[in-house]
């Protein structure tokens, strides 16, 4: 059975890029969210195996959303997506429980490596 993933990014084209990489590698994208608040709702509804989470988003940022998802499920697996130059935020995210991070622009092999490593 393919692993179920929630893709969170405020940019529709970024969600599309990740979704494309994932589906080509036999992962199932069960839901998408455009901000941190939607991410929490989608997480509760779909209970995915993994979440890819953008850091900088409107309404609620990825780090705050990560913390809320961890309250819902302390074992949630979340990989943060960040632009170059967001090292401080990446460190905050890892301390908040993120399993890994991938840097934009996405490279398909790095995305798959991070996801397969996180899912074990």
Coordinates of N, CA and C in Angstrom, one line a residue, residues 5 20 27 31 35 54-55 73 80 93 106 112 117:
X5 N 0.4 11.1 1.8 CA 1.1 12.3 2.2 C 0.2 13.5 2.0
X20 N 3.8 16.1 -8.1 CA 4.3 15.4 -9.3 C 5.5 14.5 -8.9
X27 N 3.9 7.5 -4.3 CA 3.3 8.0 -3.0 C 2.0 8.5 -3.4
X31 N -4.1 14.9 0.4 CA -4.7 16.2 0.5 C -3.6 17.3 0.4
X35 N -2.2 26.8 3.8 CA -1.6 27.5 5.0 C -1.6 26.6 6.2
X54 N 5.6 23.7 4.1 CA 6.4 25.0 3.9 C 6.5 25.7 5.2
X55 N 7.6 26.5 5.3 CA 7.8 27.3 6.6 C 7.0 28.6 6.5
X73 N -1.0 14.6 17.2 CA -0.3 13.3 17.1 C 1.2 13.5 17.3
X80 N 10.0 19.7 6.7 CA 9.8 21.1 6.4 C 10.5 21.4 5.0
X93 N 12.3 24.5 13.5 CA 11.3 23.4 13.1 C 11.8 22.1 13.6
X106 N 13.1 22.5 -5.3 CA 13.2 21.1 -5.0 C 14.0 20.3 -6.1
X112 N 12.7 12.6 -2.4 CA 12.4 11.2 -2.2 C 13.3 10.6 -1.1
X117 N 13.6 8.1 3.9 CA 14.3 8.0 5.2 C 13.4 8.3 6.4

